[in-house]
Short mmCIF file of C-alpha atoms in Angstrom, two decimals:
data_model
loop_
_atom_site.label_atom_id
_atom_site.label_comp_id
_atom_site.label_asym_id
_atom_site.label_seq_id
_atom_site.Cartn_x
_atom_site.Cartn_y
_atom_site.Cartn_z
CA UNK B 18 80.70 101.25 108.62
CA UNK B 19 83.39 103.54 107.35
CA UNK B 20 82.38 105.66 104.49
CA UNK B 21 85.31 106.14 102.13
CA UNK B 22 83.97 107.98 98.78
CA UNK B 23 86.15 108.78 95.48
CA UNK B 24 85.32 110.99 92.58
CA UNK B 25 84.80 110.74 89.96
CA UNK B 26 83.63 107.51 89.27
CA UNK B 27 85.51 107.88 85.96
CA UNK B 28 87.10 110.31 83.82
CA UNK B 29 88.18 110.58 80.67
CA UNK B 30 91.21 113.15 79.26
CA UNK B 31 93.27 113.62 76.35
CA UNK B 32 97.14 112.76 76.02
CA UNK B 33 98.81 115.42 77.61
CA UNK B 34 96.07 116.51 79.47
CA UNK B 35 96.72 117.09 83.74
CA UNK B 36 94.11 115.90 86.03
CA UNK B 37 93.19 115.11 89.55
CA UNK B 38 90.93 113.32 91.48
CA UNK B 39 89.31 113.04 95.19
CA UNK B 40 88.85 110.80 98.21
CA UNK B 41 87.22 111.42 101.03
CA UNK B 42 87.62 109.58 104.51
CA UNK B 43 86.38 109.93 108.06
CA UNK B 44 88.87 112.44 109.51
CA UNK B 45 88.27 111.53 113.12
CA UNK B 46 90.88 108.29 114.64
CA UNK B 47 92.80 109.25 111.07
CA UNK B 48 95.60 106.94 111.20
CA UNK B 49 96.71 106.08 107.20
CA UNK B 50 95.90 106.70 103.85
CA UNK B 51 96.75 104.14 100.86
CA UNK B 52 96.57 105.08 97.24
CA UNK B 53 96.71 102.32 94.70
CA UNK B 54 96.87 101.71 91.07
CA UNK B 55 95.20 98.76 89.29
CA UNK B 56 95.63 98.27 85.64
CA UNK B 57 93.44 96.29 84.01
CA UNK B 58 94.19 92.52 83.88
CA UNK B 59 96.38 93.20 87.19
CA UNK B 60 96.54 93.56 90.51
CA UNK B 61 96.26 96.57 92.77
CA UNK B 62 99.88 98.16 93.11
CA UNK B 63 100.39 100.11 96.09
CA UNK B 64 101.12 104.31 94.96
CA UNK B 65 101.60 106.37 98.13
CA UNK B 66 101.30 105.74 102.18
CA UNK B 67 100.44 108.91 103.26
CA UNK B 68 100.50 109.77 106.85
CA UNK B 69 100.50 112.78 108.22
CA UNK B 70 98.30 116.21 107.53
CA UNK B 71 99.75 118.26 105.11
CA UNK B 72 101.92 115.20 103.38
CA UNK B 73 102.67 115.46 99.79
CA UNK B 74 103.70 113.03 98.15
CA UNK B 75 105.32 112.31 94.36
CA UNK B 76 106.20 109.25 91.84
CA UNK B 77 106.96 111.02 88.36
CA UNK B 78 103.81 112.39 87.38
CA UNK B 79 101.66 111.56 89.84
CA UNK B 80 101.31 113.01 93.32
CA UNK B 81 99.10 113.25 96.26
CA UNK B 82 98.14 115.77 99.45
CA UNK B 83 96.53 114.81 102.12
CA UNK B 84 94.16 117.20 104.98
CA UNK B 85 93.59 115.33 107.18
CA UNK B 86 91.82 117.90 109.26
CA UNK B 87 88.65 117.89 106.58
CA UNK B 88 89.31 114.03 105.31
CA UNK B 89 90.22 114.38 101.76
CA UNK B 90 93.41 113.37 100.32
CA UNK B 91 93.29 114.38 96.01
CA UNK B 92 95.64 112.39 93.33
CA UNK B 93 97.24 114.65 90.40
CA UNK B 94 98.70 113.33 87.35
CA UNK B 95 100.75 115.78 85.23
CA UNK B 96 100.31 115.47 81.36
CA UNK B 97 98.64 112.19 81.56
CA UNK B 98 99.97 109.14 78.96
CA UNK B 99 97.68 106.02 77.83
CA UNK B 100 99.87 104.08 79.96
CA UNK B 101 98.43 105.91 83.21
CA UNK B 102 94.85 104.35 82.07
CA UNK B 103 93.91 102.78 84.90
CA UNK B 104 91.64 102.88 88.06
CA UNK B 105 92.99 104.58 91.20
CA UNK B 106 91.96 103.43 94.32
CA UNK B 107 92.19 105.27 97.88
CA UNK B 108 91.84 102.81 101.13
CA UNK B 109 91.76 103.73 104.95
CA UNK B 110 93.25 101.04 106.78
CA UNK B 111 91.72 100.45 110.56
CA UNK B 112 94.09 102.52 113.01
CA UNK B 113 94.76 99.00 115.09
CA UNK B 114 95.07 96.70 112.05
CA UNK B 115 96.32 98.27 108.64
CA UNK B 116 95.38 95.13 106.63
CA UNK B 117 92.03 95.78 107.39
CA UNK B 118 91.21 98.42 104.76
CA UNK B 119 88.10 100.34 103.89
CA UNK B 120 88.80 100.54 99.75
CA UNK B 121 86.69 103.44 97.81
CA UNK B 122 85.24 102.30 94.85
CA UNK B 123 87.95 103.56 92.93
CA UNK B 124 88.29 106.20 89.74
CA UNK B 125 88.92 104.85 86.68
CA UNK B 126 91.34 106.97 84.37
CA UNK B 127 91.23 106.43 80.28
CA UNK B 128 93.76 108.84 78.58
CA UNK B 129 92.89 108.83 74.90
CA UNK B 130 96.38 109.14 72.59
CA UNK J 4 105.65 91.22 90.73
CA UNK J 5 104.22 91.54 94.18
CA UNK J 6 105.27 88.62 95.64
CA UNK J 7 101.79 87.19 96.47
CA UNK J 8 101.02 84.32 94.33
CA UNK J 9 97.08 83.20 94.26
CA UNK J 10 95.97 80.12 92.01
CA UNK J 11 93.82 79.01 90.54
CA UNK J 12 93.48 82.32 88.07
CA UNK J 13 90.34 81.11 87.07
CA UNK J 14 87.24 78.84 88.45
CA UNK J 15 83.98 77.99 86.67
CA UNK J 16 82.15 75.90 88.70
CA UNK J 17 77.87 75.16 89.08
CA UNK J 18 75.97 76.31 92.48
CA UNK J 19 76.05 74.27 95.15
CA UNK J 20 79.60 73.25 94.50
CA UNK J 21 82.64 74.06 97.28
CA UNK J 22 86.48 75.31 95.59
CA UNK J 23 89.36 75.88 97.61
CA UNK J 24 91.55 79.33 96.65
CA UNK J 25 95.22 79.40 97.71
CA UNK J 26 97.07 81.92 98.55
CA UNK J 27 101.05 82.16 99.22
CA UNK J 28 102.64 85.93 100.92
CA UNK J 29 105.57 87.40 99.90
CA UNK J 30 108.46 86.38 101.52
CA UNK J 31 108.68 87.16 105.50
CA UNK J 32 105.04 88.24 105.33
CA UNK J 33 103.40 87.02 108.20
CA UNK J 34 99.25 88.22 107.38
CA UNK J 35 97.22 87.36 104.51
CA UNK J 36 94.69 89.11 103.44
CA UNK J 37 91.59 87.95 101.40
CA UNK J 38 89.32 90.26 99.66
CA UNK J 39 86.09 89.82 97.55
CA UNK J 40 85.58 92.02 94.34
CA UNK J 41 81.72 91.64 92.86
CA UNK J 42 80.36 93.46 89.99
CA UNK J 43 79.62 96.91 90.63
CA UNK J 44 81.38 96.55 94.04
CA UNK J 45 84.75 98.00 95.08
CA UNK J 46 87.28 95.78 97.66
CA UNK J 47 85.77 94.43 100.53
CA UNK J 48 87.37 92.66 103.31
CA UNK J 49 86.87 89.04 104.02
CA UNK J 50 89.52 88.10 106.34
CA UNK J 51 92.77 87.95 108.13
CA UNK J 52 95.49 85.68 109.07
CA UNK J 53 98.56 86.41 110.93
CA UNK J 54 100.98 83.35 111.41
CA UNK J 55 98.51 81.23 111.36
CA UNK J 56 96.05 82.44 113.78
CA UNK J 57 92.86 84.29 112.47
CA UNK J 58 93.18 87.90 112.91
CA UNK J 59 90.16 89.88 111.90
CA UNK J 60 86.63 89.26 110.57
CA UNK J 61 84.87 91.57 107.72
CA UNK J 62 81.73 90.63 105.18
CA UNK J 63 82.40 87.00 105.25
CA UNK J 64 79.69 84.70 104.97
CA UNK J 65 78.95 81.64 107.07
CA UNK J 66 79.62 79.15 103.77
CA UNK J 67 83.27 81.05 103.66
CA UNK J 68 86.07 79.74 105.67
CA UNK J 69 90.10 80.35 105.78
CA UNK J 70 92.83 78.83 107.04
CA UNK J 71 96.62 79.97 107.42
CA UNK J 72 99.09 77.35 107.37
CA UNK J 73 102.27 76.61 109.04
CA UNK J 74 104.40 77.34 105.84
CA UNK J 75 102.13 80.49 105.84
CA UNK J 76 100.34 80.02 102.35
CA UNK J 77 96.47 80.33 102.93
CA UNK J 78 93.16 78.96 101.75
CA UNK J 79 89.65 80.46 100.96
CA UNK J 80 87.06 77.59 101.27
CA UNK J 81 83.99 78.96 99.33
CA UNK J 82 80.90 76.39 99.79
CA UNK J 83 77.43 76.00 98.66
CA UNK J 84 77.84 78.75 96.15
CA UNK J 85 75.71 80.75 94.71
CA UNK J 86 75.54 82.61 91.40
CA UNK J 87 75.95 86.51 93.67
CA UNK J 88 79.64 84.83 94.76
CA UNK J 89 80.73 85.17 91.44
CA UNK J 90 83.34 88.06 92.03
CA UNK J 91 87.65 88.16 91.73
CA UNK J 92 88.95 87.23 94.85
CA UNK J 93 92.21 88.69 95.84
CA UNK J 94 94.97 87.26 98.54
CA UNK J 95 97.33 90.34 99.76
CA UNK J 96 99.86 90.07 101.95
CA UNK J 97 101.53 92.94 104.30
CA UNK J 98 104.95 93.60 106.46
CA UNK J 99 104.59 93.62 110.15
CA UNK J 100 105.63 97.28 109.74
CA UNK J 101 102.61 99.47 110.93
CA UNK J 102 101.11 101.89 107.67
CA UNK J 103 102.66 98.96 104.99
CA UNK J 104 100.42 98.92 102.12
CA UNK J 105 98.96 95.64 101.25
CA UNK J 106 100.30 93.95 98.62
CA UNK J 107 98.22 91.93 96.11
CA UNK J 108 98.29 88.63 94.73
CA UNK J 109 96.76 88.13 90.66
CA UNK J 110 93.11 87.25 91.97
CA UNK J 111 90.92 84.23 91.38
CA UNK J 112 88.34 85.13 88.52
CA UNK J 113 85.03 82.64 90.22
CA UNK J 114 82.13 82.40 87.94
CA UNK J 115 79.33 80.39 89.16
CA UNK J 116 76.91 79.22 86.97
#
C-alpha cells in the first residue's frame, strides 16, 4: 500500500495572504506526480504533471517543486483570493498504469476576504 | 468542463437495493476510471477499463462490478448495498499519453438509507 500523506489537513489564511502546502510520496520507482484542485460542488481539475526532480512548475499564482530524491513535492499560492478556496489534492499514479492513482487526502484551503 | 459526463448526480436508494452509475470519457479517451469517495476518506481506486477490456483492480468489493462498452461509456453496478457505500463516486477518464492526468466526471452523490 502506497503511503501518500498531505499537510495540512486544512488551513486557513487571510486575503492576500501567501501560503504553501506539502505532499509526501514514496521516492523509490518515482514515476509522476499529479496535483489537483477540487472546488466544492465540483470535480477534481487537474493543476500540474510534474515529472522530473527539480521541476517547477507555475499557473498564475500557484506553483509547485518537486524532490524527488526525498519524496515531497510542496504547492505555493501567492497572495491567495477567496476564489482559490478549495481542497488541493496530490496523487502518485502507478509507474505502469497512470490511471491508477494513490490520491492524498487532500488540503483544504479557505481564504477569508 | 472535463469532458467526462457521469449521471445520475444523485441516488437515494434503501439497503439491499442494486443502482447502475454511468459513465461516458471525453472524447478519444479510451480508459475509464471509477473512484469511491466516503466520508472522512480521500480518492480511492475502484477500477479500470481500457476499450472495453478490464484493466486494473483496486478496493472494489465483490457486490461491485463494471463494465466498458463498445461506444466506450461505462457502468458501476453497486449491489446489495449497505449504508458504509454511501460515498460520491467519480468516473475519470485519461489520454493514452503516459503521465496524462485523469480527468473527472461530476460524481454520483449515493446515499443509502
Amino acid at each position: 500500500i502506497l503511503n501518500v500523506e498531505q499537510s495540512p489537513q486544512s488551513l486557513h489564511v487571510q486575503e492576500g495572504d501567501s501560503t504553501n502546502f506539502t505532499c509526501s510520496f514514496p521516492s523509490s520507482n518515482f514515476y509522476a506526480l499529479h496535483w489537483y484542485r477540487w472546488e466544492t460542488a465540483k470535480s477534481p481539475e487537474a493543476l500540474f504533471v510534474m515529472t522530473l526532480n527539480g521541476d517547477e512548475k507555475k499557473k498564475g499564482r500557484i506553483s509547485a517543486t518537486l524532490n524527488t530524491k526525498e519524496g515531497y513535492s510542496y504547492l505555493y499560492i501567492k497572495g491567495s483570493q477567496p476564489e482559490d478556496s478549495a481542497t488541493y489534492l496530490c496523487a502518485f499514479p502507478d509507474n505502469t498504469n497512470a490511471g491508477k492513482s494513490t490520491f492524498g487526502d487532500g488540503t483544504t484551503l479557505t481564504v477569508k476576504p | 468542463d472535463s469532458g467526462v459526463t457521469q449521471t445520475p448526480k444523485h441516488l437515494i436508494t434503501a439497503t439491499g437495493q442494486r443502482v447502475t452509475l454511468r459513465c461516458s470519457p471525453r472524447s478519444g479517451d479510451l480508459s475509464v476510471y471509477w473512484y469511491q469517495q466516503s466520508l472522512d476518506q480521500g480518492l480511492q481506486f475502484l477500477i479500470q477499463y481500457y476499450n472495453g477490456e478490464e484493466r486494473a483492480k483496486g478496493n472494489i468489493l465483490e457486490r461491485f462490478s463494471a463494465q466498458q462498452f463498445p461506444d466506450l461509456h461505462s457502468e458501476l453496478n453497486l449491489s446489495s448495498l449497505e449504508l458504509g457505500d454511501s460515498a460520491l463516486y467519480f468516473c475519470a477518464s485519461s489520454s493514452r499519453h503516459s503521465n496524462s492526468p485523469l480527468h473527472f466526471g461530476n460524481g454520483t452523490r449515493l446515499t443509502v438509507t
